[in-house]
Short mmCIF file of C-alpha atoms in Angstrom, two decimals:
data_model
loop_
_atom_site.label_atom_id
_atom_site.label_comp_id
_atom_site.label_asym_id
_atom_site.label_seq_id
_atom_site.Cartn_x
_atom_site.Cartn_y
_atom_site.Cartn_z
CA UNK A 857 -13.26 -15.16 5.63
CA UNK A 858 -9.77 -16.36 5.55
CA UNK A 859 -6.60 -14.61 4.91
CA UNK A 860 -3.61 -16.38 3.35
CA UNK A 861 -0.38 -15.14 4.87
CA UNK A 862 3.13 -15.98 3.46
CA UNK A 863 4.75 -17.29 6.56
CA UNK A 864 8.27 -17.57 4.91
CA UNK A 865 8.55 -13.77 3.78
CA UNK A 866 10.33 -11.33 5.88
CA UNK A 867 13.71 -10.66 7.08
CA UNK A 868 12.71 -12.62 10.25
CA UNK A 869 10.33 -15.12 9.35
CA UNK A 870 8.42 -17.11 10.28
CA UNK A 871 8.58 -15.84 13.90
CA UNK A 872 6.92 -12.64 13.87
CA UNK A 873 4.75 -13.48 10.89
CA UNK A 874 3.24 -16.42 12.66
CA UNK A 875 2.84 -14.54 15.83
CA UNK A 876 0.98 -11.53 14.06
CA UNK A 877 -1.32 -13.95 12.25
CA UNK A 878 -2.43 -15.66 15.70
CA UNK A 879 -2.77 -12.19 17.12
CA UNK A 880 -5.02 -11.24 14.12
CA UNK A 881 -7.16 -14.45 14.39
CA UNK A 882 -7.53 -13.65 18.15
CA UNK A 883 -8.41 -10.14 17.91
CA UNK A 884 -10.42 -10.12 14.77
CA UNK A 885 -11.95 -13.59 14.59
CA UNK A 886 -10.61 -14.44 11.43
CA UNK A 887 -9.36 -17.35 9.50
CA UNK A 888 -5.68 -17.56 8.76
CA UNK A 889 -4.02 -19.88 6.26
CA UNK A 890 -0.20 -20.06 6.97
CA UNK A 891 1.53 -20.98 3.83
CA UNK A 892 5.18 -22.22 3.84
CA UNK A 893 7.28 -25.04 5.24
CA UNK A 894 5.03 -26.90 7.35
CA UNK A 895 7.52 -28.31 9.78
CA UNK A 896 9.13 -24.87 10.45
CA UNK A 897 5.78 -22.99 10.71
CA UNK A 898 4.54 -25.66 13.30
CA UNK A 899 7.48 -25.04 15.52
CA UNK A 900 6.71 -21.56 16.00
CA UNK A 901 2.79 -22.16 16.06
CA UNK A 902 3.07 -24.81 18.61
CA UNK A 903 4.14 -21.78 21.15
CA UNK A 904 0.62 -20.32 21.17
CA UNK A 905 -2.64 -21.49 22.53
CA UNK A 906 -5.00 -21.78 19.41
CA UNK A 907 -7.97 -22.89 21.27
CA UNK A 908 -11.08 -21.52 19.39
CA UNK A 909 -8.92 -19.95 16.72
CA UNK A 910 -9.23 -20.88 12.88
CA UNK A 911 -5.36 -21.05 12.15
CA UNK A 912 -4.14 -23.88 9.62
CA UNK A 913 -1.09 -24.57 7.66
CA UNK A 914 -0.58 -24.92 4.09
CA UNK A 915 2.43 -26.59 2.94
CA UNK A 916 4.76 -24.89 0.42
CA UNK A 917 8.14 -26.34 -0.26
CA UNK A 918 9.79 -23.50 -1.72
CA UNK A 919 10.73 -20.07 -0.33
CA UNK A 920 11.67 -16.87 -2.36
CA UNK A 921 14.90 -15.18 -1.15
CA UNK A 922 14.87 -11.60 -1.02
CA UNK A 923 17.46 -11.05 -3.72
CA UNK A 924 15.95 -13.17 -6.20
CA UNK A 925 14.49 -11.80 -9.51
CA UNK A 926 10.55 -11.86 -9.64
CA UNK A 927 10.75 -13.75 -12.90
CA UNK A 928 12.62 -16.74 -11.06
CA UNK A 929 9.23 -17.36 -9.03
CA UNK A 930 7.11 -17.63 -12.39
CA UNK A 931 9.80 -19.91 -13.82
CA UNK A 932 11.00 -21.76 -11.26
CA UNK A 933 9.28 -21.52 -7.79
CA UNK A 934 5.66 -22.59 -8.13
CA UNK A 935 5.53 -24.35 -5.10
CA UNK A 936 7.00 -21.32 -3.10
CA UNK A 937 4.87 -19.65 -0.17
CA UNK A 938 4.03 -16.55 -1.84
CA UNK A 939 2.92 -18.46 -5.20
CA UNK A 940 0.98 -20.76 -3.11
CA UNK A 941 -0.81 -18.20 -1.00
CA UNK A 942 -1.73 -16.15 -3.99
CA UNK A 943 -3.05 -19.25 -5.75
CA UNK A 944 -5.30 -19.63 -2.68
CA UNK A 945 -7.15 -16.33 -3.39
CA UNK A 946 -7.39 -16.95 -6.92
CA UNK A 947 -9.12 -20.28 -5.96
CA UNK A 948 -11.52 -18.58 -3.32
CA UNK A 949 -10.28 -20.23 -0.53
CA UNK A 950 -8.73 -16.97 0.97
CA UNK A 951 -10.10 -13.30 0.50
CA UNK A 952 -6.33 -11.85 0.52
CA UNK A 953 -2.97 -12.48 0.42
CA UNK A 954 -0.33 -10.95 2.77
CA UNK A 955 3.60 -10.99 2.22
CA UNK A 956 6.42 -9.31 4.13
CA UNK A 957 8.81 -11.13 1.59
CA UNK A 958 10.48 -10.27 -1.80
CA UNK A 959 8.00 -7.26 -2.97
CA UNK A 960 8.85 -7.77 -6.72
CA UNK A 961 7.91 -11.35 -6.41
CA UNK A 962 4.90 -10.40 -4.54
CA UNK A 963 3.88 -8.05 -7.16
CA UNK A 964 4.85 -10.49 -10.32
CA UNK A 965 2.70 -13.26 -8.55
CA UNK A 966 -0.22 -10.95 -8.32
CA UNK A 967 0.02 -9.94 -11.75
CA UNK A 968 0.43 -13.36 -13.08
CA UNK A 969 -2.11 -15.47 -11.02
CA UNK A 970 -4.72 -12.78 -10.35
CA UNK A 971 -4.17 -10.45 -13.38
CA UNK A 972 -5.63 -6.93 -13.35
CA UNK A 973 -9.11 -5.73 -12.93
CA UNK A 974 -10.87 -5.60 -16.16
CA UNK A 975 -10.12 -2.00 -17.77
CA UNK A 976 -7.12 -1.27 -15.28
CA UNK A 977 -4.08 -0.57 -17.38
CA UNK A 978 -1.78 -0.66 -14.61
CA UNK A 979 -1.90 -1.80 -11.05
CA UNK A 980 -0.26 0.71 -8.41
CA UNK A 981 1.10 0.11 -5.08
CA UNK A 982 -0.34 2.24 -2.30
CA UNK A 983 1.24 3.33 1.09
CA UNK A 984 -0.43 5.00 4.18
CA UNK A 985 1.29 8.09 5.29
CA UNK A 986 0.49 10.01 8.75
CA UNK A 987 -0.40 13.47 8.02
CA UNK A 988 -1.11 16.54 10.24
CA UNK A 989 -4.89 15.92 10.11
CA UNK A 990 -4.76 12.21 10.32
CA UNK A 991 -3.75 10.25 7.21
CA UNK A 992 -3.30 10.07 3.50
CA UNK A 993 -2.59 7.56 0.65
CA UNK A 994 0.20 7.62 -1.48
CA UNK A 995 0.32 6.12 -4.93
CA UNK A 996 1.98 4.74 -7.07
CA UNK A 997 5.22 4.02 -4.67
CA UNK A 998 7.05 1.53 -7.12
CA UNK A 999 4.98 -0.59 -9.57
CA UNK A 1000 5.23 1.70 -12.49
CA UNK A 1001 8.48 3.84 -13.39
CA UNK A 1002 7.03 5.39 -16.46
CA UNK A 1003 3.38 6.53 -16.61
CA UNK A 1004 0.84 7.90 -18.92
CA UNK A 1005 -2.02 10.18 -18.15
CA UNK A 1006 -4.46 7.36 -18.08
CA UNK A 1007 -2.46 5.55 -15.42
CA UNK A 1008 -2.47 8.63 -13.32
CA UNK A 1009 -6.16 9.14 -13.54
CA UNK A 1010 -6.92 5.38 -12.78
CA UNK A 1011 -4.51 5.76 -9.80
CA UNK A 1012 -6.58 8.69 -8.49
CA UNK A 1013 -9.72 6.48 -9.00
CA UNK A 1014 -8.57 3.55 -7.14
CA UNK A 1015 -7.16 5.56 -4.13
CA UNK A 1016 -10.59 7.34 -3.97
CA UNK A 1017 -12.29 4.16 -3.47
CA UNK A 1018 -9.60 2.92 -0.87
CA UNK A 1019 -9.57 6.24 0.97
CA UNK A 1020 -13.30 6.22 1.11
CA UNK A 1021 -13.91 2.55 2.13
CA UNK A 1022 -10.80 1.78 4.12
CA UNK A 1023 -9.78 4.79 5.51
CA UNK A 1024 -13.14 6.13 6.23
CA UNK A 1025 -12.68 9.54 4.39
CA UNK A 1026 -15.84 10.92 3.04
CA UNK A 1027 -15.67 12.56 -0.46
CA UNK A 1028 -11.58 11.93 -0.23
CA UNK A 1029 -9.63 15.12 -1.53
CA UNK A 1030 -7.39 14.10 -4.45
CA UNK A 1031 -3.91 15.81 -5.27
CA UNK A 1032 -1.72 15.51 -8.10
CA UNK A 1033 2.12 15.64 -6.67
CA UNK A 1034 3.77 18.14 -9.12
CA UNK A 1035 6.52 20.64 -8.95
CA UNK A 1036 4.18 23.67 -8.51
CA UNK A 1037 0.60 24.39 -7.74
CA UNK A 1038 -0.32 25.92 -11.16
CA UNK A 1039 -1.95 23.94 -13.70
CA UNK A 1040 0.66 24.80 -16.16
CA UNK A 1041 3.56 23.40 -14.23
CA UNK A 1042 5.11 19.76 -14.81
CA UNK A 1043 5.66 17.81 -17.84
CA UNK A 1044 3.08 16.73 -20.60
CA UNK A 1045 2.15 13.58 -18.56
CA UNK A 1046 0.86 15.76 -15.27
CA UNK A 1047 -0.45 18.63 -17.25
CA UNK A 1048 -2.87 16.18 -19.34
CA UNK A 1049 -3.69 14.15 -16.06
CA UNK A 1050 -4.54 17.53 -14.31
CA UNK A 1051 -7.04 18.33 -17.19
CA UNK A 1052 -8.60 14.81 -16.94
CA UNK A 1053 -8.82 15.02 -13.08
CA UNK A 1054 -10.30 18.38 -13.24
CA UNK A 1055 -13.19 17.24 -15.72
CA UNK A 1056 -13.63 14.07 -13.53
CA UNK A 1057 -16.48 13.75 -10.76
CA UNK A 1058 -13.32 13.24 -8.31
CA UNK A 1059 -12.90 15.59 -5.54
CA UNK A 1060 -9.61 16.92 -7.41
CA UNK A 1061 -8.05 20.03 -5.37
CA UNK A 1062 -5.38 20.45 -8.03
CA UNK A 1063 -1.36 20.07 -7.97
CA UNK A 1064 0.53 19.71 -4.60
CA UNK A 1065 4.07 20.13 -4.03
CA UNK A 1066 6.19 17.85 -1.84
CA UNK A 1067 6.02 20.16 1.09
CA UNK A 1068 2.15 19.57 1.14
CA UNK A 1069 2.32 15.53 1.31
CA UNK A 1070 2.16 15.62 5.22
CA UNK A 1071 0.16 18.62 5.55
CA UNK A 1072 -3.16 16.68 5.30
CA UNK A 1073 -3.98 19.00 2.37
CA UNK A 1074 -4.74 15.78 0.11
CA UNK A 1075 -6.39 12.81 1.17
CA UNK A 1076 -5.16 10.88 -1.93
CA UNK A 1077 -1.71 11.70 -3.51
CA UNK A 1078 -1.11 10.66 -7.11
CA UNK A 1079 2.22 10.26 -9.12
CA UNK A 1080 4.09 7.82 -10.77
CA UNK A 1081 6.17 4.83 -9.13
CA UNK A 1082 9.41 6.65 -9.72
CA UNK A 1083 8.66 9.73 -7.85
CA UNK A 1084 6.53 7.89 -5.26
CA UNK A 1085 9.14 5.48 -4.61
CA UNK A 1086 11.83 8.02 -4.01
CA UNK A 1087 9.55 10.33 -1.94
CA UNK A 1088 8.71 7.15 0.14
CA UNK A 1089 12.07 6.12 0.84
CA UNK A 1090 13.09 9.95 1.54
CA UNK A 1091 10.44 10.13 4.05
CA UNK A 1092 11.63 7.02 5.70
CA UNK A 1093 15.07 7.79 5.78
CA UNK A 1094 14.23 11.58 7.20
CA UNK A 1095 12.02 9.71 10.23
CA UNK A 1096 14.82 7.55 11.01
CA UNK A 1097 17.39 10.35 11.08
CA UNK A 1098 15.28 12.77 12.85
CA UNK A 1099 14.74 9.91 15.60
CA UNK A 1100 18.41 9.21 15.92
CA UNK A 1101 19.10 12.88 16.14
CA UNK A 1102 16.24 13.39 18.71
CA UNK A 1103 17.77 10.64 20.93
CA UNK A 1104 21.23 11.97 20.47
CA UNK A 1105 20.25 15.65 21.61
CA UNK A 1106 18.12 14.35 24.78
CA UNK A 1107 20.88 12.00 25.92
CA UNK A 1108 23.40 14.89 25.66
CA UNK A 1109 22.55 16.94 28.77
CA UNK A 1110 20.95 16.39 32.09
CA UNK A 1111 18.10 18.63 31.28
CA UNK A 1112 17.34 16.75 28.08
CA UNK A 1113 17.05 13.83 30.01
CA UNK A 1114 14.87 15.25 32.53
CA UNK A 1115 12.83 16.82 29.90
CA UNK A 1116 12.04 13.49 28.39
CA UNK A 1117 11.03 11.88 31.49
CA UNK A 1118 8.14 14.66 31.50
CA UNK A 1119 7.32 14.21 27.85
CA UNK A 1120 7.88 10.61 27.53
CA UNK A 1121 3.95 10.03 27.02
CA UNK A 1122 4.15 12.68 24.25
CA UNK A 1123 7.19 11.05 22.28
CA UNK A 1124 5.24 7.62 22.75
CA UNK A 1125 2.29 8.91 20.97
CA UNK A 1126 4.49 10.59 18.30
CA UNK A 1127 6.28 7.38 17.75
CA UNK A 1128 2.99 5.47 17.23
CA UNK A 1129 1.78 8.02 14.70
CA UNK A 1130 4.91 7.76 12.39
CA UNK A 1131 5.26 3.95 12.81
CA UNK A 1132 4.78 1.85 9.66
CA UNK A 1133 3.83 -0.92 12.01
CA UNK A 1134 0.51 1.15 12.72
CA UNK A 1135 -0.66 0.90 9.06
CA UNK A 1136 0.32 -2.76 8.24
CA UNK A 1137 1.11 -2.76 4.77
CA UNK A 1138 0.89 -1.35 1.11
CA UNK A 1139 -2.19 -2.75 -0.92
CA UNK A 1140 -1.61 -3.52 -4.60
CA UNK A 1141 -4.68 -1.91 -5.93
CA UNK A 1142 -6.03 -2.91 -9.46
CA UNK A 1143 -5.36 -6.52 -9.23
CA UNK A 1144 -8.43 -8.87 -9.47
CA UNK A 1145 -7.97 -9.90 -5.67
CA UNK A 1146 -6.42 -8.66 -2.50
CA UNK A 1147 -2.52 -8.45 -2.06
CA UNK A 1148 -1.21 -6.54 0.77
CA UNK A 1149 2.82 -5.89 0.47
CA UNK A 1150 4.26 -5.84 3.94
CA UNK A 1151 7.83 -4.23 5.12
CA UNK A 1152 10.56 -6.82 5.29
CA UNK A 1153 11.25 -5.92 8.87
CA UNK A 1154 7.42 -6.37 9.76
CA UNK A 1155 6.89 -6.83 13.34
CA UNK A 1156 4.03 -8.93 14.76
CA UNK A 1157 2.11 -5.99 15.23
CA UNK A 1158 2.49 -4.81 11.42
CA UNK A 1159 1.38 -8.08 10.24
CA UNK A 1160 -1.75 -8.24 12.46
CA UNK A 1161 -2.41 -4.92 11.21
CA UNK A 1162 -2.08 -5.67 7.69
CA UNK A 1163 -4.64 -8.49 8.14
CA UNK A 1164 -6.96 -6.01 9.58
CA UNK A 1165 -6.38 -3.65 6.43
CA UNK A 1166 -7.14 -6.90 4.18
CA UNK A 1167 -10.23 -7.73 6.02
CA UNK A 1168 -11.56 -3.97 5.73
CA UNK A 1169 -10.67 -3.87 2.15
CA UNK A 1170 -12.70 -7.04 1.37
CA UNK A 1171 -15.66 -5.94 3.50
CA UNK A 1172 -15.87 -2.48 1.86
CA UNK A 1173 -15.86 -4.36 -1.67
CA UNK A 1174 -13.14 -2.04 -2.89
CA UNK A 1175 -12.24 -4.17 -5.83
CA UNK A 1176 -15.77 -3.99 -7.10
CA UNK A 1177 -15.94 -0.37 -6.52
CA UNK A 1178 -13.01 0.14 -8.30
CA UNK A 1179 -14.02 -2.00 -11.29
CA UNK A 1180 -17.33 -0.06 -11.72
CA UNK A 1181 -15.60 3.51 -11.53
CA UNK A 1182 -12.88 2.42 -14.04
CA UNK A 1183 -15.49 1.25 -16.63
CA UNK A 1184 -17.60 4.47 -15.95
CA UNK A 1185 -14.63 6.76 -16.45
CA UNK A 1186 -13.13 5.64 -19.72
CA UNK A 1187 -15.95 7.65 -21.81
CA UNK A 1188 -14.81 10.74 -19.82
CA UNK A 1189 -10.94 9.91 -20.46
CA UNK A 1190 -11.48 9.44 -24.08
CA UNK A 1191 -13.08 12.68 -24.55
CA UNK A 1192 -10.75 14.76 -22.24
CA UNK A 1193 -7.88 12.96 -24.08
CA UNK A 1194 -9.07 13.88 -27.52
CA UNK A 1195 -9.68 17.49 -26.67
CA UNK A 1196 -5.89 17.76 -25.26
CA UNK A 1197 -4.63 16.49 -28.51
CA UNK A 1198 -6.56 18.92 -30.38
CA UNK A 1199 -5.17 21.66 -28.11
CA UNK A 1200 -1.68 20.61 -28.63
CA UNK A 1201 -2.30 20.98 -32.45
CA UNK A 1202 -3.75 24.27 -32.38
CA UNK A 1203 -0.62 25.48 -30.20
#
């Protein structure tokens, strides 16, 4: 198995990207295609001992900048590192593409080159969150601002397969992110989505509120991309603020500094639990291939773990399972949707 890595994508590329790819090749025994400016990549790659490693360079003359519109890639940058890397997946030369570059460009390229899985209305970006009981998957976190009930149902289906085969959660619990736990809460989209999910064979536990996201109540948390992206950015900001406040309070007194000395290992374990680098990247679920979107500030460890996640997704044949589930679920969706429309007419 080979993984195509956009070596030019990321705030500090290609340094940490190349390092993470080499670490993954060494630790997981996986083939790596580093895509980008070959001369620039070679300078970084020459710093490592590649004996016995399957690491090669695929030249791409262009680079997508962080501020560029996704449409620019499709129109004028078809020799960019993200475009060429994604094409390698389409051609079957790589099992997945990894990029810490422009996330909009990564999504647009995946949509254009790989296309959606048959029957999938809207692909979704999923992210892994730490919880009190382990981890949970939240989707969508930015690919779709406005959603229909069908989209939320399909997000739940895709999240179910990812949680089961990548996160190793048997019969994962599905929660619908809403403003209240009652079935009658929310807008018309979430109310209908609730009915569809309740009638489905998924392990649907009902609505969950924002305060329950990190409790471990649900293994898969479903919402539209607008809510999901806000929730994700608030969470990132809160984690950053709490970390800075904690450091400030510890440094403020002698007792705090002494306490940290004895609790240092506990703080280090906590930091690993909430560190995005431990989870690698966010899979774009619903496209006909594997695409992992990484944070622009991704470290070598984050890239290495993103490659691990991509390998696990490929080995678990998650896309095939999603395709099968989507096809089988459409009969159920059409039935429940019609019943819901009839109930609105009666009311």
